[in-house]
JSON list of C-alpha atoms in Angstrom, two decimals:
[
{"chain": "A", "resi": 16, "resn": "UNK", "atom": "CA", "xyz": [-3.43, -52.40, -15.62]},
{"chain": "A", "resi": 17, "resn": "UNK", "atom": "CA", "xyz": [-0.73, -51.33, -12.35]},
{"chain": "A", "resi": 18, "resn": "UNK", "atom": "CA", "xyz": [0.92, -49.70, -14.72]},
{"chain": "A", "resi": 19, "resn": "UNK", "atom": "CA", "xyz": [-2.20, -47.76, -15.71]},
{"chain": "A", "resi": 20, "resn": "UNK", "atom": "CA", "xyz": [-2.23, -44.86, -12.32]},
{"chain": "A", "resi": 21, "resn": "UNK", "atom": "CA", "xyz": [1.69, -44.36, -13.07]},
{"chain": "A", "resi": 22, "resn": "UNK", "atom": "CA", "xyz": [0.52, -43.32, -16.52]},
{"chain": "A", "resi": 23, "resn": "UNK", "atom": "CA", "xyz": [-1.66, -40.98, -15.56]},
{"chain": "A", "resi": 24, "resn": "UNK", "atom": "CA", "xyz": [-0.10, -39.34, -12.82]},
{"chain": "A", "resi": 25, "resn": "UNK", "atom": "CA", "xyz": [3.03, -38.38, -15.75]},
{"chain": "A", "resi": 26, "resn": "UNK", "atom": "CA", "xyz": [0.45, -37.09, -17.60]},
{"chain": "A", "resi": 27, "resn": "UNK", "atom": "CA", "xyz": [-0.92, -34.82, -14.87]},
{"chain": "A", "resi": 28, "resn": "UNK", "atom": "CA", "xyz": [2.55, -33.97, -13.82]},
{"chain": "A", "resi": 29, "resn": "UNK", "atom": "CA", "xyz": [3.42, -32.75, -17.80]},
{"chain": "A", "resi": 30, "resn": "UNK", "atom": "CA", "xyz": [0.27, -30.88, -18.48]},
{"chain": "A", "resi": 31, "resn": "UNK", "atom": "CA", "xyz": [0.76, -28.42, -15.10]},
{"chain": "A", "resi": 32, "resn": "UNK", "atom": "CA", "xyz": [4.39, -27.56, -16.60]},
{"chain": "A", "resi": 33, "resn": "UNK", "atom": "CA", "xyz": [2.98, -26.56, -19.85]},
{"chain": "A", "resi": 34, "resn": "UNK", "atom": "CA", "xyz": [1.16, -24.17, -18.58]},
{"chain": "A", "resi": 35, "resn": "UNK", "atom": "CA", "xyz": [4.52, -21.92, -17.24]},
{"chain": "A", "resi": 36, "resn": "UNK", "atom": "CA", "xyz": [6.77, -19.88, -18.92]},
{"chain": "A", "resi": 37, "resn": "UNK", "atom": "CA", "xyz": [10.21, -21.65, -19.52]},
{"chain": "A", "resi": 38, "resn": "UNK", "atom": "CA", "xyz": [12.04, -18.77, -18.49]},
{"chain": "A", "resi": 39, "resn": "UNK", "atom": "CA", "xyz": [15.08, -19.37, -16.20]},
{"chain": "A", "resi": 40, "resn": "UNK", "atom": "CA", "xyz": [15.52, -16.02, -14.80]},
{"chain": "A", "resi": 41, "resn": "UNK", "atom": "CA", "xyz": [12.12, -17.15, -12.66]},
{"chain": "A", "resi": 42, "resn": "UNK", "atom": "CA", "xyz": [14.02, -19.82, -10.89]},
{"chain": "A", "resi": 43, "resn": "UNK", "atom": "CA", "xyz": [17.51, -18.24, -10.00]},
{"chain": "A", "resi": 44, "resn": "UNK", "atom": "CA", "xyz": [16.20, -14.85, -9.44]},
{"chain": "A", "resi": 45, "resn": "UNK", "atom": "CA", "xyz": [13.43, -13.82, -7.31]},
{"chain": "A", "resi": 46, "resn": "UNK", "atom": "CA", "xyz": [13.74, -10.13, -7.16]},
{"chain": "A", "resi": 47, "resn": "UNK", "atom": "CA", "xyz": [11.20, -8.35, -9.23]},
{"chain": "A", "resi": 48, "resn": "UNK", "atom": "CA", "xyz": [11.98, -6.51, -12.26]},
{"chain": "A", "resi": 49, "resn": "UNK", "atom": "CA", "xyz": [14.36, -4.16, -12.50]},
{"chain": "A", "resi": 50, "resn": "UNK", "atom": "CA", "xyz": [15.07, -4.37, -8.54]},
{"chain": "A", "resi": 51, "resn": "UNK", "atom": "CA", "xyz": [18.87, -4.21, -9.07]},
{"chain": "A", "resi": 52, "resn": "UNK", "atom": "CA", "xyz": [19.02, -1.77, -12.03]},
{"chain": "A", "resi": 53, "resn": "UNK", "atom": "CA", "xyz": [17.29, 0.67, -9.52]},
{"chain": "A", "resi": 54, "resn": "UNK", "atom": "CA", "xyz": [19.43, -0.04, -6.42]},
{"chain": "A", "resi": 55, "resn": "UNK", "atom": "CA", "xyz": [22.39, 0.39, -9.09]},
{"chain": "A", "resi": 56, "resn": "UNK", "atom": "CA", "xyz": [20.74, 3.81, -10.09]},
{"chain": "A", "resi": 57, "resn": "UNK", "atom": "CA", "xyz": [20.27, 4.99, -7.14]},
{"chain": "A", "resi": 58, "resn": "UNK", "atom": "CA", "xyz": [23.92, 4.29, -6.00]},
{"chain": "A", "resi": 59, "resn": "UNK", "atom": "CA", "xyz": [25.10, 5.76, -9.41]},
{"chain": "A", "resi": 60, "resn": "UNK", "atom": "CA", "xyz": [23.01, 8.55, -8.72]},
{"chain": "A", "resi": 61, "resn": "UNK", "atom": "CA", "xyz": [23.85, 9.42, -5.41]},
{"chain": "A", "resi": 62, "resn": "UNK", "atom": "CA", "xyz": [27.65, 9.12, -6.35]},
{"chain": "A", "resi": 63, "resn": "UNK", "atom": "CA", "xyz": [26.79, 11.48, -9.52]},
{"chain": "A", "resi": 64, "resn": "UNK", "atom": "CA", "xyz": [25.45, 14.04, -7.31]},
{"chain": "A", "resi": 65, "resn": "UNK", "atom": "CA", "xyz": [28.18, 13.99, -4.54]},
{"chain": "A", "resi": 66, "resn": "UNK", "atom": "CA", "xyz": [30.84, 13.88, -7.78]},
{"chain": "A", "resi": 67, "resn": "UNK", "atom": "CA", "xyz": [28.95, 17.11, -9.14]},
{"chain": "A", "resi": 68, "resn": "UNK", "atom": "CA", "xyz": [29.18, 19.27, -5.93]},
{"chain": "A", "resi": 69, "resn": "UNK", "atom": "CA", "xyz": [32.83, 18.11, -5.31]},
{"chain": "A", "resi": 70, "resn": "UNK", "atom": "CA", "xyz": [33.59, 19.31, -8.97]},
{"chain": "A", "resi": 71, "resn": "UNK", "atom": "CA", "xyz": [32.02, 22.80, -8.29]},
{"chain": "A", "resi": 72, "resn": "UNK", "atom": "CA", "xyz": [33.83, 23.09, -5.17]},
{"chain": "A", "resi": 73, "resn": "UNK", "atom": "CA", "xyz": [37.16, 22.30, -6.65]},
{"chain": "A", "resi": 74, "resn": "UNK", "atom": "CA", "xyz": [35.98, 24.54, -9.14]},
{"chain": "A", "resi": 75, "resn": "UNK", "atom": "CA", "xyz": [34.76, 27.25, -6.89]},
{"chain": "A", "resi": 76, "resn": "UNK", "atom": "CA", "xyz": [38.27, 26.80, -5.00]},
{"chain": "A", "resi": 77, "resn": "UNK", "atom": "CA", "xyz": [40.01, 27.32, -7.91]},
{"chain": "A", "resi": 78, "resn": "UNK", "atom": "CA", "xyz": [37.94, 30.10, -9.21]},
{"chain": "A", "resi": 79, "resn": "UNK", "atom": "CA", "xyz": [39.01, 32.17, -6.56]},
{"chain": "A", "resi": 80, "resn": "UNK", "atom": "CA", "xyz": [41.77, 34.63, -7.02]},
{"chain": "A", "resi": 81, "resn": "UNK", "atom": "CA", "xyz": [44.36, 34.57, -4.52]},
{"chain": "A", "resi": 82, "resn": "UNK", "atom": "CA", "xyz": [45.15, 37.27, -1.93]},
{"chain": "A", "resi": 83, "resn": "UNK", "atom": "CA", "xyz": [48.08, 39.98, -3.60]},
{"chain": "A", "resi": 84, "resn": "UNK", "atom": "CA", "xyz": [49.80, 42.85, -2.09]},
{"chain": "A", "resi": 85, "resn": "UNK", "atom": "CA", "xyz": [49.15, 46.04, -3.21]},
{"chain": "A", "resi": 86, "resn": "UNK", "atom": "CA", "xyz": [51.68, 47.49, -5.38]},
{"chain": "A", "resi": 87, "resn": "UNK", "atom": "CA", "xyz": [53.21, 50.75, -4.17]},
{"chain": "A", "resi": 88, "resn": "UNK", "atom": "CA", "xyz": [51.31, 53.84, -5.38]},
{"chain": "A", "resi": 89, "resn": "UNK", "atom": "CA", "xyz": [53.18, 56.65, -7.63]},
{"chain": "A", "resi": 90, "resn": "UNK", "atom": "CA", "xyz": [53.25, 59.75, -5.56]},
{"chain": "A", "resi": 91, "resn": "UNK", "atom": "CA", "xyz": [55.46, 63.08, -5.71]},
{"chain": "A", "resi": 92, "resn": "UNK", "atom": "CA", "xyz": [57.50, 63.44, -2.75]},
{"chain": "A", "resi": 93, "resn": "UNK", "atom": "CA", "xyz": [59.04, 66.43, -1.33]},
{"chain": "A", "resi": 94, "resn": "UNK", "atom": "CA", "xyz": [61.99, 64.64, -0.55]},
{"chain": "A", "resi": 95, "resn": "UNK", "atom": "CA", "xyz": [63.29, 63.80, -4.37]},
{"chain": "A", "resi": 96, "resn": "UNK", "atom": "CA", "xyz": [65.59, 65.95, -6.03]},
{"chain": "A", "resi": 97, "resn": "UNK", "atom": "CA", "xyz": [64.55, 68.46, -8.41]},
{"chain": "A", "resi": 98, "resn": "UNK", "atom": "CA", "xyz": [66.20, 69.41, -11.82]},
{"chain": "A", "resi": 99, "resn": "UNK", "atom": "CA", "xyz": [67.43, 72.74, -10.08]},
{"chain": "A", "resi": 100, "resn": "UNK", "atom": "CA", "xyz": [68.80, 70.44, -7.78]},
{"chain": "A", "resi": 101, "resn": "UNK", "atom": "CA", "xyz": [70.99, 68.74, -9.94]},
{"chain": "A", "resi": 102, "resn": "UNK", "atom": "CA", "xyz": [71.74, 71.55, -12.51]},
{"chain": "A", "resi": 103, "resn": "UNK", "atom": "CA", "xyz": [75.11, 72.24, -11.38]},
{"chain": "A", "resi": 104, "resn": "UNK", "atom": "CA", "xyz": [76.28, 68.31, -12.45]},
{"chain": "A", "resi": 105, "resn": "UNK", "atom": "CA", "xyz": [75.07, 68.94, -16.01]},
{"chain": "A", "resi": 106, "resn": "UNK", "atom": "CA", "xyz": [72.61, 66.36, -16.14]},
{"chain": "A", "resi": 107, "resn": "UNK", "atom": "CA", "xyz": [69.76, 65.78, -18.61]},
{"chain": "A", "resi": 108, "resn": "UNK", "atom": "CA", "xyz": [66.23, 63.79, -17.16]},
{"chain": "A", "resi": 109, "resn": "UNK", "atom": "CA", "xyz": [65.68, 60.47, -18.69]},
{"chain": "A", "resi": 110, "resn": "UNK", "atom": "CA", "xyz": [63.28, 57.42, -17.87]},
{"chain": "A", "resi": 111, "resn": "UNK", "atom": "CA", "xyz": [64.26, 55.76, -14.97]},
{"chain": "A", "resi": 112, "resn": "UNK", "atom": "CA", "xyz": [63.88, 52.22, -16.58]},
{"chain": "A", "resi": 113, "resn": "UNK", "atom": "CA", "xyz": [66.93, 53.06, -19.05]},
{"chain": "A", "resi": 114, "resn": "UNK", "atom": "CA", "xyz": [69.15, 53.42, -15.87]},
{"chain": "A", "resi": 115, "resn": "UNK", "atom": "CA", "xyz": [68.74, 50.24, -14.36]},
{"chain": "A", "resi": 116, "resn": "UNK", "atom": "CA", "xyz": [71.91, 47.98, -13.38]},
{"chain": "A", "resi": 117, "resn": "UNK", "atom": "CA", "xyz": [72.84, 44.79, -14.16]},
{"chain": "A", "resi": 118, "resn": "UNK", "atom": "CA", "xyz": [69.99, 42.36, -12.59]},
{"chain": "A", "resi": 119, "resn": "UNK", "atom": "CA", "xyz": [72.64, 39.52, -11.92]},
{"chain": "A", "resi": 120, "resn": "UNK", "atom": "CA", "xyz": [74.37, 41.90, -9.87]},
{"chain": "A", "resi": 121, "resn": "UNK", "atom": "CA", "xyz": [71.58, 44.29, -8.29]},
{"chain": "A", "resi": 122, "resn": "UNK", "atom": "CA", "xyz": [72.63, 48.07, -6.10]},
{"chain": "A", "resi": 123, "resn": "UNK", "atom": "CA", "xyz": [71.67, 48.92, -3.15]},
{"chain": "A", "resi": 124, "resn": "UNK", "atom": "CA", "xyz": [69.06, 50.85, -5.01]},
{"chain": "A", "resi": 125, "resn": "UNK", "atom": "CA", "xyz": [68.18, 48.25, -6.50]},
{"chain": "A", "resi": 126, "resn": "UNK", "atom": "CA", "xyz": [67.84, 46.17, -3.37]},
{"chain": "A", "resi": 127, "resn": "UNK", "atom": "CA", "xyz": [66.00, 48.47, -1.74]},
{"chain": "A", "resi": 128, "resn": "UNK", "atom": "CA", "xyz": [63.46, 49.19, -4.62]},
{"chain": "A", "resi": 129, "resn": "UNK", "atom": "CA", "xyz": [62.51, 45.08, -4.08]},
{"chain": "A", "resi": 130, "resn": "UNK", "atom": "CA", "xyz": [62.29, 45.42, -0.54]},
{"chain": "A", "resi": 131, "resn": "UNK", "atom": "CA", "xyz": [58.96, 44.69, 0.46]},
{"chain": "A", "resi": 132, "resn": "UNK", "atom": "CA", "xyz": [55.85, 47.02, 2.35]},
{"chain": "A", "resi": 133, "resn": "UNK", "atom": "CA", "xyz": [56.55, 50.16, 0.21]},
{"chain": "A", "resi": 134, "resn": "UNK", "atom": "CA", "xyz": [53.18, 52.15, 0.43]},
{"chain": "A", "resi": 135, "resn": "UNK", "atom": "CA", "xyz": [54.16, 55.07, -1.98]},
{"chain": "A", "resi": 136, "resn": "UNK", "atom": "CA", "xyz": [57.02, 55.12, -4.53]},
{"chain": "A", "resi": 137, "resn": "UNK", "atom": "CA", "xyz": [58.91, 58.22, -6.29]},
{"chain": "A", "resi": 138, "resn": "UNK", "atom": "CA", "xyz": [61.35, 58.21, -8.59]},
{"chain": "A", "resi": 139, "resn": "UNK", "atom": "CA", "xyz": [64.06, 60.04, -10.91]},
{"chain": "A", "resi": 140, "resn": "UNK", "atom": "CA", "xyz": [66.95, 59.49, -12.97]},
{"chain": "A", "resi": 141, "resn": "UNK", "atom": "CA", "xyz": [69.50, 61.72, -14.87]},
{"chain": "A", "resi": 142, "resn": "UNK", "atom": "CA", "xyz": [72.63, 61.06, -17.43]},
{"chain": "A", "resi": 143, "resn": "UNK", "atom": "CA", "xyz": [75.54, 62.59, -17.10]},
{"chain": "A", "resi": 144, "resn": "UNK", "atom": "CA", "xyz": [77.36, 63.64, -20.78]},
{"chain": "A", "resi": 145, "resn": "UNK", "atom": "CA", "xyz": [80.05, 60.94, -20.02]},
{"chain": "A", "resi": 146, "resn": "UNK", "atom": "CA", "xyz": [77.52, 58.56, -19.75]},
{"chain": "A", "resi": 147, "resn": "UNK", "atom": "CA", "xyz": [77.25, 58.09, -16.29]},
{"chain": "A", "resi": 148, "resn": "UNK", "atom": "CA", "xyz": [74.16, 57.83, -14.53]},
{"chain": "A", "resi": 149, "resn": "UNK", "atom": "CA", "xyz": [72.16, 59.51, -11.00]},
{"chain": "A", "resi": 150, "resn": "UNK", "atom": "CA", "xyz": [69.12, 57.73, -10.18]},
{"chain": "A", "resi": 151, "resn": "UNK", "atom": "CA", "xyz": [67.11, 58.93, -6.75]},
{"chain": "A", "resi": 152, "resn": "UNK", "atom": "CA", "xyz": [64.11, 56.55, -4.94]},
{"chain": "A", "resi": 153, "resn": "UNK", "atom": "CA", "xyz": [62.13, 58.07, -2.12]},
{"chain": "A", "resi": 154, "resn": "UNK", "atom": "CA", "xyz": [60.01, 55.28, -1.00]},
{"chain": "A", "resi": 155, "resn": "UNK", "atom": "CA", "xyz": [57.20, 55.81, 2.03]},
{"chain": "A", "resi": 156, "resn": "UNK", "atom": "CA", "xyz": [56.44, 52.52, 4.15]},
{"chain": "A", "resi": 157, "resn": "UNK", "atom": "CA", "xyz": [53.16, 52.30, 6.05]},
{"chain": "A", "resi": 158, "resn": "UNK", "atom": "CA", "xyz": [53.55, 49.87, 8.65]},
{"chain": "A", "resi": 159, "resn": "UNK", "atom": "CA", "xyz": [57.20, 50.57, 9.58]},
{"chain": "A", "resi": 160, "resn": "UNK", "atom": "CA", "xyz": [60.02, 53.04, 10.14]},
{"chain": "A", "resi": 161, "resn": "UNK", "atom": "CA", "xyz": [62.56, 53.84, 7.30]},
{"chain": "A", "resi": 162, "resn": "UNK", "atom": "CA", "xyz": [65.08, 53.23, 9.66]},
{"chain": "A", "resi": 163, "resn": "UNK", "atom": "CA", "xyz": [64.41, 49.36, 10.28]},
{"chain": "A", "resi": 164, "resn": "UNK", "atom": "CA", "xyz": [64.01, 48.63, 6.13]},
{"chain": "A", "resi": 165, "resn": "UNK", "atom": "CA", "xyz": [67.81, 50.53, 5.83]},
{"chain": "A", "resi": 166, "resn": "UNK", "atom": "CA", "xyz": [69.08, 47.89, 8.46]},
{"chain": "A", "resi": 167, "resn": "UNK", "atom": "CA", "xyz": [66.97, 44.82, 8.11]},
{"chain": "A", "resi": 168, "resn": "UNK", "atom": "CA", "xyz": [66.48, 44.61, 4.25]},
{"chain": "A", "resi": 169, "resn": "UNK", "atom": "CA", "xyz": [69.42, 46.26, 2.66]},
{"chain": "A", "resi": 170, "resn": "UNK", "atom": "CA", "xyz": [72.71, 44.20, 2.32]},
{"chain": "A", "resi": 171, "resn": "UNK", "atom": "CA", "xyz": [74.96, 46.93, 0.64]},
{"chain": "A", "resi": 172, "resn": "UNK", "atom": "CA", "xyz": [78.21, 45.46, -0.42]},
{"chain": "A", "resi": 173, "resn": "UNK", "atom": "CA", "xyz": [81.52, 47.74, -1.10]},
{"chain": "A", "resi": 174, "resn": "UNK", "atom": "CA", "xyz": [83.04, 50.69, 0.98]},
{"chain": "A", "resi": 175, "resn": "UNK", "atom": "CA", "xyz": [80.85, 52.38, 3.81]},
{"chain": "A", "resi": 176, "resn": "UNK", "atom": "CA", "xyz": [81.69, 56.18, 3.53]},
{"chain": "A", "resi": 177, "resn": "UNK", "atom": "CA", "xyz": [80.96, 58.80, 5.55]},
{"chain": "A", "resi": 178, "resn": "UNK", "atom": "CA", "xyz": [77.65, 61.43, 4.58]},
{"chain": "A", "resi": 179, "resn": "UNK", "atom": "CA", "xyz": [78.48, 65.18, 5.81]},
{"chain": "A", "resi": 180, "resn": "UNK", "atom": "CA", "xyz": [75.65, 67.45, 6.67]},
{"chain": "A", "resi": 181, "resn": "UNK", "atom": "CA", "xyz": [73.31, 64.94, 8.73]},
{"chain": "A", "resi": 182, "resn": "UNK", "atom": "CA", "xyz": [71.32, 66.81, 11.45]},
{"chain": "A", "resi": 183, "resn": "UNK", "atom": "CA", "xyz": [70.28, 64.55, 14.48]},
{"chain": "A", "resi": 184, "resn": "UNK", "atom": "CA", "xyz": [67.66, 61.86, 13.92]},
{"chain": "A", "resi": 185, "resn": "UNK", "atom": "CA", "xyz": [68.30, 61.18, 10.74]},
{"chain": "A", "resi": 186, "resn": "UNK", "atom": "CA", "xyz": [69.78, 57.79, 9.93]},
{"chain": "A", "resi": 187, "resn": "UNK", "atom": "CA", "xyz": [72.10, 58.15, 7.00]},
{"chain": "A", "resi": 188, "resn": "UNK", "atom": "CA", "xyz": [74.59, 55.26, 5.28]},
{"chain": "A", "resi": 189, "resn": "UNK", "atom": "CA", "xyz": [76.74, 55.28, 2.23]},
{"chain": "A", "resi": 190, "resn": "UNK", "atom": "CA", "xyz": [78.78, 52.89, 0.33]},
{"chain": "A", "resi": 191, "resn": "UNK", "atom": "CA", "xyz": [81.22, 52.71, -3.17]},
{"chain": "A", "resi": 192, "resn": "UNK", "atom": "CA", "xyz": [81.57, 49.53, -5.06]},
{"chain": "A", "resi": 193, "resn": "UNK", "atom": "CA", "xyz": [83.40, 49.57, -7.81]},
{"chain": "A", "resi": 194, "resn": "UNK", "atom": "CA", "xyz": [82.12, 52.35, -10.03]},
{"chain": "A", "resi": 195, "resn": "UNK", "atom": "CA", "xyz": [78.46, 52.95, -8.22]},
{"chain": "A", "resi": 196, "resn": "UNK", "atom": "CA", "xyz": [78.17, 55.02, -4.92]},
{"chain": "A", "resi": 197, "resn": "UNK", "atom": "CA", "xyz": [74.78, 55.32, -3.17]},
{"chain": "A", "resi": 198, "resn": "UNK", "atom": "CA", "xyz": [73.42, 57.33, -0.14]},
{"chain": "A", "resi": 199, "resn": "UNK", "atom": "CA", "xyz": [70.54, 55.95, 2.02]},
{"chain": "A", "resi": 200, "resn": "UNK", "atom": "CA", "xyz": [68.88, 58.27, 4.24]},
{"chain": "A", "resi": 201, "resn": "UNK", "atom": "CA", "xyz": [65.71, 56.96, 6.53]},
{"chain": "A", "resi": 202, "resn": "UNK", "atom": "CA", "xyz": [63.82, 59.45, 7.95]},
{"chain": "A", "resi": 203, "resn": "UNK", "atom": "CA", "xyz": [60.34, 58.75, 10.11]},
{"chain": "A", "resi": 204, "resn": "UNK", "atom": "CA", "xyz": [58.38, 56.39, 7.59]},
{"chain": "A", "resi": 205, "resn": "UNK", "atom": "CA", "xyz": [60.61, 57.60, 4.12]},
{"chain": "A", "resi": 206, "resn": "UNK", "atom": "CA", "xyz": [63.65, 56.17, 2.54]},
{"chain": "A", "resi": 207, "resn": "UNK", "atom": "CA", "xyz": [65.85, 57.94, 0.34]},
{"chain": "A", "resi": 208, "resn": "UNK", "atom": "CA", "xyz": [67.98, 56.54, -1.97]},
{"chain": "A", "resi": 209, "resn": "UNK", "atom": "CA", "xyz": [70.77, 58.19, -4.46]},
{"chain": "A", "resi": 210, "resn": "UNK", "atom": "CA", "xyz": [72.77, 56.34, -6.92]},
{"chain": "A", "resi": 211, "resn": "UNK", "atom": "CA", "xyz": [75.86, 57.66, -8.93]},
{"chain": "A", "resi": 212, "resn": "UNK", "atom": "CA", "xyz": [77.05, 54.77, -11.66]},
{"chain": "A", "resi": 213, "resn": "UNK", "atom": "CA", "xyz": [80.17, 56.12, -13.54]},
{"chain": "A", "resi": 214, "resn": "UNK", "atom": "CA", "xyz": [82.87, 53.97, -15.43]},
{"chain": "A", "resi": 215, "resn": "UNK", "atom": "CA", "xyz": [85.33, 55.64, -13.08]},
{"chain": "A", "resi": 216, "resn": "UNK", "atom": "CA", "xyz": [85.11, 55.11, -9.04]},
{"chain": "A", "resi": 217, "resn": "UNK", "atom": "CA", "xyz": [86.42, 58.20, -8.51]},
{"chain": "A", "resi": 218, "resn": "UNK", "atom": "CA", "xyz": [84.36, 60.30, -10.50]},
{"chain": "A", "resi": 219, "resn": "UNK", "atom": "CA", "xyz": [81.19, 58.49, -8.66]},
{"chain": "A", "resi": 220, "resn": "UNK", "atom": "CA", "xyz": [82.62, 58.97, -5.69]},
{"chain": "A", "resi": 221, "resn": "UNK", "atom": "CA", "xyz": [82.98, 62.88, -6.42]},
{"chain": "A", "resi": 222, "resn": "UNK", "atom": "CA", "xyz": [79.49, 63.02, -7.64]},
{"chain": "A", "resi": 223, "resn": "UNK", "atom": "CA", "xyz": [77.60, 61.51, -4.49]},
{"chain": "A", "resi": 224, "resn": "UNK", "atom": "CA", "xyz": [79.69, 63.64, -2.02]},
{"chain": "A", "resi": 225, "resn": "UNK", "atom": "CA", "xyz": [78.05, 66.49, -3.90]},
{"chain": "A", "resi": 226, "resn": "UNK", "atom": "CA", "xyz": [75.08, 65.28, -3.88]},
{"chain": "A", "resi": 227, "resn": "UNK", "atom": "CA", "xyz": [74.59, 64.17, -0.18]},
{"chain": "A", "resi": 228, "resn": "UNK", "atom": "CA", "xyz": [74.09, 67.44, 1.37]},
{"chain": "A", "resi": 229, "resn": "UNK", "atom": "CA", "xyz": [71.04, 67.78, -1.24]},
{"chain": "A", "resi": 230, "resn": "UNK", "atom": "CA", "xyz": [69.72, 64.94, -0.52]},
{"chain": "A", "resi": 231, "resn": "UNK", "atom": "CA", "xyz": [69.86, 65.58, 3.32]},
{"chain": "A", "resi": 232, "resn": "UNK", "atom": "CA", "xyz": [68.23, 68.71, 3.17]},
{"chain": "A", "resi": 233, "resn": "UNK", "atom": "CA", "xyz": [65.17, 67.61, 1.94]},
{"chain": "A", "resi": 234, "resn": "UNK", "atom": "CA", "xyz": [64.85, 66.05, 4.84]},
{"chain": "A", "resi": 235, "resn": "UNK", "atom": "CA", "xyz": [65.41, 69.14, 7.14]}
]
């Protein structure tokens, strides 16, 4: 009979564990339910919505259109040559675009023409029968004199010659290369430019010692 109490006390000790669940998550984990899937959503969450407005504000940043200059503005000036100014070399008008140079070896004009803080832009061009070309730029700068765009902007390569006819106050440069000779005159806020391209140096040469004086006197 001793062994009789152990008996019953197994018996006891068997019937309160088959009353409980045998589920395993009850003794390694006491968090409730879904404790950790909610703690991971809210993380997930709060990352989601910090990811979202970072997006837009990439998106915004991007979105926005960056700062530009404004390009010059087409305007008639007084100081371009006119067709009766140019009658007596026997030219005929054509589109100034069919006169440009050779880009891997720009003019003066065309240097000047990519100088930068032109305001207002006018421009001409002319063939001569031979073939040869006159293109004239008058370009108006807002924020700064003529003068300091002819010395700080324009590297001019070739001959510097002489321009007859300049009154006082006008600043006035000229240079051959080869077979193009150009005349720069900066007056006050405008820039003048004239460009004679001719197979032969002299006969470009000729041409823009004739066509100086014009040029000046538009600005007199």
């Amino acid at each position: 009979m001793a062994g009789l109490p152990v008996a019953i006390t197994l018996l006891a000790v068997v019937a309160g564990c088959a009353d409980r669940e045998n589920d395993l998550d009850t003794y390694y984990d006491d968090r409730p339910a879904g404790g950790e899937a909610a703690d991971s959503g809210d993380a997930n969450g709060g990352g989601s919505e910090e990811s979202a407005e970072s997006t837009q504000g990439q998106r915004e940043g991007h979105g926005a259109a960056p700062e530009r200059a404004e390009p010059p503005v087409p305007a008639r000036s007084s100081a371009m040559l006119t067709d009766d100014d140019v009658r007596a070399e026997g030219v005929t008008p054509v589109a100034p675009s069919s006169v440009t140079g050779d880009p891997a070896a720009p003019t003066c004009l065309t240097t000047i023409a990519g100088s930068p803080g032109a305001a207002e832009v006018d421009e001409r061009a002319w063939t001569y029968p031979t073939g040869s070309t006159l293109h004239h730029l008058v370009t108006r700068y807002a924020e700064r004199p003529a003068a300091e765009v002819l010395a700080e902007q324009v590297a001019c390569g070739g001959e510097e010659i002489p321009v007859s006819g300049a009154p006082e106050g006008l600043d006035t440069h000229a240079w051959c290369q080869v077979g193009t000779c150009t005349v720069a005159i900066a007056a006050e806020d405008v820039l003048s430019t004239v460009e004679v391209r001719a197979a032969e140096p002299a006969s470009a040469r000729e041409a823009i010692d004739r066509l100086a004086p014009a040029a000046v006197a538009k600005h007199t």
